[in-house]
Amino acid sequence: MTRPLSVQLYTVRDQLTADREGTLRRLAAIGYGAVEPYDVLTDPEGLRRIVDELGLTVSATHAVQLLGPRPEAVLDAIGTLGTDLAIVPAGIEPGEFTTRDGLARAAERLNSLVPLAERHGIRVGYHNHWWETEPRFGERHAIEVFTELLDPTVFLEVDTYWAAVGGAEAPGLLRRLGDRVLALHLKDGPGTRQDPNVAVGGGAMPVPEILAAAPDAWRVVEFDACAGSTDTLFGALAASRTYLTSLEAA
């Protein structure tokens, strides 16, 4: 895997609010080579300037606003940030993943974005939580049926932790989804909805098997929550990078 290890900036959202440049410098100093912004409309020019100065890559962006009234502005901001991957991480009601009609409606919402995104040179993707894996249709998780209804150009960023919380065996799910998976969210913990995350490699997730199941996907570290201080959070990010780097080198 030759791509740099990325970190979802939602992980350090409070720190970014307090000191954006200092936070990004700290991530770069740990050794992360890429970032995945989650708030593309707030000063994309300034964020791009800092990222470029630090030699970081923007692996992709989260852009829930694509489902809002101003998708063109969102796509312009994503282009400014220097990536061609726009991931929708929320904005579709969880209940839509419980019925086939709901899956069809959800897929159509994403598919309708494809022509506009293509005119901007951008690909649309989708990021899951637990509610896309918890419902089953026969032997398949809802996310698998949903993927079949998506335009072939729409890719997936599989949050492996949330997939497991929703009852999926993450490596097997990744193998079945195949080359639709362009990115992975790597997080770890006890495998519950409520408890905070821990450093990747320090919890219940089968990380080596996950990486082997999607060898060409972007690796993106994310914590939804991490117990303790800011120093604890950055320590967990550093430990995650050390662990993942050791696996990639093995």
CSV table of C-alpha atoms in Angstrom, one decimal:
chain,number,residue,atom,x,y,z
A,1,MET,CA,0.0,0.0,0.0
A,2,THR,CA,1.7,3.2,-1.1
A,3,ARG,CA,-0.9,5.8,-0.2
A,4,PRO,CA,-0.2,7.8,2.9
A,5,LEU,CA,-2.2,7.0,6.1
A,6,SER,CA,-5.0,9.5,6.5
A,7,VAL,CA,-7.0,10.8,9.5
A,8,GLN,CA,-10.6,12.0,9.5
A,9,LEU,CA,-10.5,15.5,10.9
A,10,TYR,CA,-13.8,14.9,12.8
A,11,THR,CA,-11.5,13.1,15.2
A,12,VAL,CA,-9.9,16.4,16.2
A,13,ARG,CA,-12.9,18.6,15.7
A,14,ASP,CA,-12.6,20.4,19.0
A,15,GLN,CA,-8.9,20.9,18.6
A,16,LEU,CA,-9.4,22.3,15.1
A,17,THR,CA,-11.9,24.8,16.4
A,18,ALA,CA,-9.3,26.0,19.0
A,19,ASP,CA,-6.2,26.0,16.7
A,20,ARG,CA,-6.6,24.7,13.2
A,21,GLU,CA,-3.0,25.2,12.0
A,22,GLY,CA,-1.5,23.9,15.2
A,23,THR,CA,-3.7,20.8,15.2
A,24,LEU,CA,-2.8,20.0,11.6
A,25,ARG,CA,0.9,20.5,12.3
A,26,ARG,CA,0.6,18.1,15.2
A,27,LEU,CA,-1.0,15.4,13.0
A,28,ALA,CA,1.8,15.9,10.4
A,29,ALA,CA,4.4,15.6,13.2
A,30,ILE,CA,2.9,12.3,14.3
A,31,GLY,CA,3.5,11.1,10.7
A,32,TYR,CA,0.0,11.2,9.1
A,33,GLY,CA,0.4,12.0,5.4
A,34,ALA,CA,-3.2,12.8,4.5
A,35,VAL,CA,-6.4,14.2,6.0
A,36,GLU,CA,-10.1,13.8,5.3
A,37,PRO,CA,-11.9,17.1,6.0
A,38,TYR,CA,-15.6,16.9,7.2
A,39,ASP,CA,-16.5,20.6,6.9
A,40,VAL,CA,-15.8,21.6,3.3
A,41,LEU,CA,-17.6,24.9,3.2
A,42,THR,CA,-15.7,26.6,6.1
A,43,ASP,CA,-12.7,28.3,4.5
A,44,PRO,CA,-11.6,25.6,2.0
A,45,GLU,CA,-8.9,28.0,0.6
A,46,GLY,CA,-7.3,28.5,4.1
A,47,LEU,CA,-7.4,24.8,4.8
A,48,ARG,CA,-5.8,24.0,1.5
A,49,ARG,CA,-3.0,26.5,2.1
A,50,ILE,CA,-2.1,24.9,5.5
A,51,VAL,CA,-2.4,21.3,4.1
A,52,ASP,CA,-0.1,22.2,1.2
A,53,GLU,CA,2.4,23.9,3.5
A,54,LEU,CA,2.6,20.8,5.6
A,55,GLY,CA,2.9,18.5,2.6
A,56,LEU,CA,-0.3,16.7,3.4
A,57,THR,CA,-2.7,15.1,0.9
A,58,VAL,CA,-6.5,15.4,1.1
A,59,SER,CA,-7.5,11.8,0.7
A,60,ALA,CA,-11.3,12.6,0.3
A,61,THR,CA,-13.9,14.8,1.9
A,62,HIS,CA,-17.0,14.2,3.9
A,63,ALA,CA,-19.8,16.4,2.5
A,64,VAL,CA,-23.3,15.8,3.9
A,65,GLN,CA,-24.2,19.2,2.4
A,66,LEU,CA,-24.2,17.5,-1.0
A,67,LEU,CA,-27.8,16.5,-0.1
A,68,GLY,CA,-28.7,20.1,0.6
A,69,PRO,CA,-29.8,23.0,-1.5
A,70,ARG,CA,-26.4,24.1,-2.7
A,71,PRO,CA,-24.5,21.1,-4.1
A,72,GLU,CA,-22.6,23.2,-6.6
A,73,ALA,CA,-21.0,25.3,-3.9
A,74,VAL,CA,-20.0,22.1,-2.1
A,75,LEU,CA,-18.4,20.6,-5.2
A,76,ASP,CA,-16.5,23.8,-5.8
A,77,ALA,CA,-15.2,23.7,-2.3
A,78,ILE,CA,-14.1,20.1,-2.7
A,79,GLY,CA,-12.3,21.0,-5.9
A,80,THR,CA,-10.5,23.8,-4.0
A,81,LEU,CA,-9.4,21.3,-1.4
A,82,GLY,CA,-7.7,19.2,-4.1
A,83,THR,CA,-9.5,15.9,-4.1
A,84,ASP,CA,-11.9,14.2,-6.5
A,85,LEU,CA,-13.7,12.1,-3.9
A,86,ALA,CA,-16.9,13.5,-2.2
A,87,ILE,CA,-18.3,11.2,0.5
A,88,VAL,CA,-21.9,11.5,1.8
A,89,PRO,CA,-21.6,10.4,5.5
A,90,ALA,CA,-25.2,11.2,6.7
A,91,GLY,CA,-28.4,12.8,5.6
A,92,ILE,CA,-30.4,9.7,4.7
A,93,GLU,CA,-32.9,8.5,7.3
A,94,PRO,CA,-31.8,5.2,8.9
A,95,GLY,CA,-35.3,3.8,8.4
A,96,GLU,CA,-34.7,3.9,4.6
A,97,PHE,CA,-32.3,1.0,5.0
A,98,THR,CA,-35.0,-1.3,6.5
A,99,THR,CA,-37.1,-1.8,3.4
A,100,ARG,CA,-36.4,-2.4,-0.3
A,101,ASP,CA,-38.4,0.6,-1.3
A,102,GLY,CA,-36.4,2.7,1.2
A,103,LEU,CA,-33.1,1.4,-0.2
A,104,ALA,CA,-34.3,2.4,-3.7
A,105,ARG,CA,-35.1,5.9,-2.6
A,106,ALA,CA,-31.8,6.3,-0.8
A,107,ALA,CA,-29.9,5.0,-3.8
A,108,GLU,CA,-31.8,7.4,-6.1
A,109,ARG,CA,-30.8,10.4,-3.9
A,110,LEU,CA,-27.1,9.5,-4.3
A,111,ASN,CA,-27.4,8.6,-8.0
A,112,SER,CA,-29.0,12.0,-8.7
A,113,LEU,CA,-25.8,13.7,-7.6
A,114,VAL,CA,-23.6,11.8,-10.1
A,115,PRO,CA,-24.1,13.9,-13.2
A,116,LEU,CA,-23.5,17.2,-11.4
A,117,ALA,CA,-20.4,15.8,-9.6
A,118,GLU,CA,-19.0,14.4,-12.8
A,119,ARG,CA,-19.2,17.9,-14.4
A,120,HIS,CA,-16.9,19.0,-11.6
A,121,GLY,CA,-14.6,16.0,-12.1
A,122,ILE,CA,-15.6,14.5,-8.8
A,123,ARG,CA,-16.9,11.1,-7.7
A,124,VAL,CA,-19.6,10.5,-5.2
A,125,GLY,CA,-19.2,8.1,-2.4
A,126,TYR,CA,-21.1,6.9,0.7
A,127,HIS,CA,-20.0,6.2,4.3
A,128,ASN,CA,-21.9,3.8,6.5
A,129,HIS,CA,-22.9,3.7,10.1
A,130,TRP,CA,-24.4,0.6,11.9
A,131,TRP,CA,-27.9,1.1,10.5
A,132,GLU,CA,-26.8,0.1,7.0
A,133,THR,CA,-25.6,-3.3,8.2
A,134,GLU,CA,-28.0,-4.1,10.9
A,135,PRO,CA,-31.0,-4.8,8.6
A,136,ARG,CA,-30.8,-8.0,6.6
A,137,PHE,CA,-32.4,-9.0,3.4
A,138,GLY,CA,-32.1,-12.8,3.4
A,139,GLU,CA,-28.4,-13.5,4.0
A,140,ARG,CA,-27.3,-10.1,3.0
A,141,HIS,CA,-26.8,-6.9,4.9
A,142,ALA,CA,-28.7,-3.8,3.7
A,143,ILE,CA,-25.5,-2.1,2.6
A,144,GLU,CA,-24.9,-4.9,0.1
A,145,VAL,CA,-28.4,-4.6,-1.5
A,146,PHE,CA,-28.0,-0.8,-1.4
A,147,THR,CA,-24.7,-1.0,-3.3
A,148,GLU,CA,-26.3,-2.9,-6.1
A,149,LEU,CA,-28.8,-0.1,-6.6
A,150,LEU,CA,-26.1,2.6,-6.8
A,151,ASP,CA,-24.7,4.0,-10.0
A,152,PRO,CA,-21.6,2.0,-10.8
A,153,THR,CA,-19.4,5.1,-10.3
A,154,VAL,CA,-20.6,5.6,-6.7
A,155,PHE,CA,-18.0,4.2,-4.3
A,156,LEU,CA,-18.1,3.2,-0.7
A,157,GLU,CA,-16.0,4.3,2.3
A,158,VAL,CA,-16.7,1.4,4.7
A,159,ASP,CA,-16.6,2.4,8.4
A,160,THR,CA,-15.4,-1.0,9.5
A,161,TYR,CA,-16.2,-0.4,13.2
A,162,TRP,CA,-19.8,0.7,12.6
A,163,ALA,CA,-20.2,-2.2,10.2
A,164,ALA,CA,-19.2,-4.6,13.0
A,165,VAL,CA,-21.5,-2.9,15.5
A,166,GLY,CA,-24.3,-3.5,13.1
A,167,GLY,CA,-23.6,-7.2,13.0
A,168,ALA,CA,-21.3,-7.6,10.0
A,169,GLU,CA,-18.2,-9.6,9.9
A,170,ALA,CA,-16.1,-6.8,8.5
A,171,PRO,CA,-13.5,-8.7,6.4
A,172,GLY,CA,-16.1,-10.8,4.7
A,173,LEU,CA,-18.3,-7.8,4.0
A,174,LEU,CA,-15.3,-6.0,2.4
A,175,ARG,CA,-14.5,-9.0,0.2
A,176,ARG,CA,-18.1,-9.2,-1.0
A,177,LEU,CA,-18.3,-5.4,-1.7
A,178,GLY,CA,-15.0,-5.8,-3.6
A,179,ASP,CA,-13.7,-2.9,-5.7
A,180,ARG,CA,-16.6,-0.6,-4.8
A,181,VAL,CA,-14.7,0.1,-1.6
A,182,LEU,CA,-12.2,2.9,-2.2
A,183,ALA,CA,-11.7,3.9,1.5
A,184,LEU,CA,-11.8,2.4,5.0
A,185,HIS,CA,-12.5,4.1,8.2
A,186,LEU,CA,-10.3,2.3,10.8
A,187,LYS,CA,-11.3,2.6,14.4
A,188,ASP,CA,-11.3,0.3,17.3
A,189,GLY,CA,-12.9,-0.3,20.7
A,190,PRO,CA,-15.2,-2.8,22.4
A,191,GLY,CA,-17.6,-3.0,19.5
A,192,THR,CA,-20.5,-1.1,21.1
A,193,ARG,CA,-22.4,2.0,20.1
A,194,GLN,CA,-21.8,4.0,23.3
A,195,ASP,CA,-18.3,3.3,24.5
A,196,PRO,CA,-15.4,5.5,23.3
A,197,ASN,CA,-12.9,4.4,20.7
A,198,VAL,CA,-9.4,3.3,21.6
A,199,ALA,CA,-6.2,3.2,19.5
A,200,VAL,CA,-6.4,1.1,16.4
A,201,GLY,CA,-5.1,-2.3,17.4
A,202,GLY,CA,-6.1,-1.9,21.0
A,203,GLY,CA,-9.7,-3.2,20.8
A,204,ALA,CA,-11.8,-5.9,19.4
A,205,MET,CA,-11.5,-5.3,15.7
A,206,PRO,CA,-9.7,-7.8,13.4
A,207,VAL,CA,-7.5,-5.1,11.9
A,208,PRO,CA,-5.0,-7.3,9.9
A,209,GLU,CA,-7.9,-9.2,8.3
A,210,ILE,CA,-9.7,-6.0,7.4
A,211,LEU,CA,-6.6,-4.5,5.7
A,212,ALA,CA,-6.1,-7.8,3.8
A,213,ALA,CA,-9.7,-7.7,2.6
A,214,ALA,CA,-9.4,-4.3,1.0
A,215,PRO,CA,-5.7,-3.9,0.1
A,216,ASP,CA,-6.0,-1.0,-2.3
A,217,ALA,CA,-8.4,1.2,-0.2
A,218,TRP,CA,-7.4,4.4,1.5
A,219,ARG,CA,-6.8,3.8,5.2
A,220,VAL,CA,-8.4,6.6,7.3
A,221,VAL,CA,-8.1,6.6,11.1
A,222,GLU,CA,-11.1,8.0,12.9
A,223,PHE,CA,-12.3,8.2,16.5
A,224,ASP,CA,-15.9,9.3,17.1
A,225,ALA,CA,-15.0,9.8,20.7
A,226,CYS,CA,-11.8,9.1,22.8
A,227,ALA,CA,-11.9,9.2,26.6
A,228,GLY,CA,-9.4,11.5,28.2
A,229,SER,CA,-7.5,14.7,27.4
A,230,THR,CA,-6.3,16.2,24.1
A,231,ASP,CA,-2.9,14.6,24.8
A,232,THR,CA,-4.6,11.2,25.3
A,233,LEU,CA,-6.3,11.6,21.9
A,234,PHE,CA,-3.1,12.5,20.1
A,235,GLY,CA,-1.4,9.6,21.9
A,236,ALA,CA,-4.1,7.3,20.6
A,237,LEU,CA,-3.6,8.7,17.1
A,238,ALA,CA,0.1,8.1,17.3
A,239,ALA,CA,-0.3,4.6,18.6
A,240,SER,CA,-2.8,3.9,15.7
A,241,ARG,CA,-0.3,5.1,13.2
A,242,THR,CA,2.5,3.0,14.7
A,243,TYR,CA,0.3,-0.1,14.7
A,244,LEU,CA,-1.0,0.3,11.2
A,245,THR,CA,2.4,1.2,9.8
A,246,SER,CA,3.8,-2.0,11.4
A,247,LEU,CA,1.1,-4.1,9.7
A,248,GLU,CA,1.7,-2.5,6.3
A,249,ALA,CA,5.5,-3.2,6.6
A,250,ALA,CA,5.0,-6.8,7.6
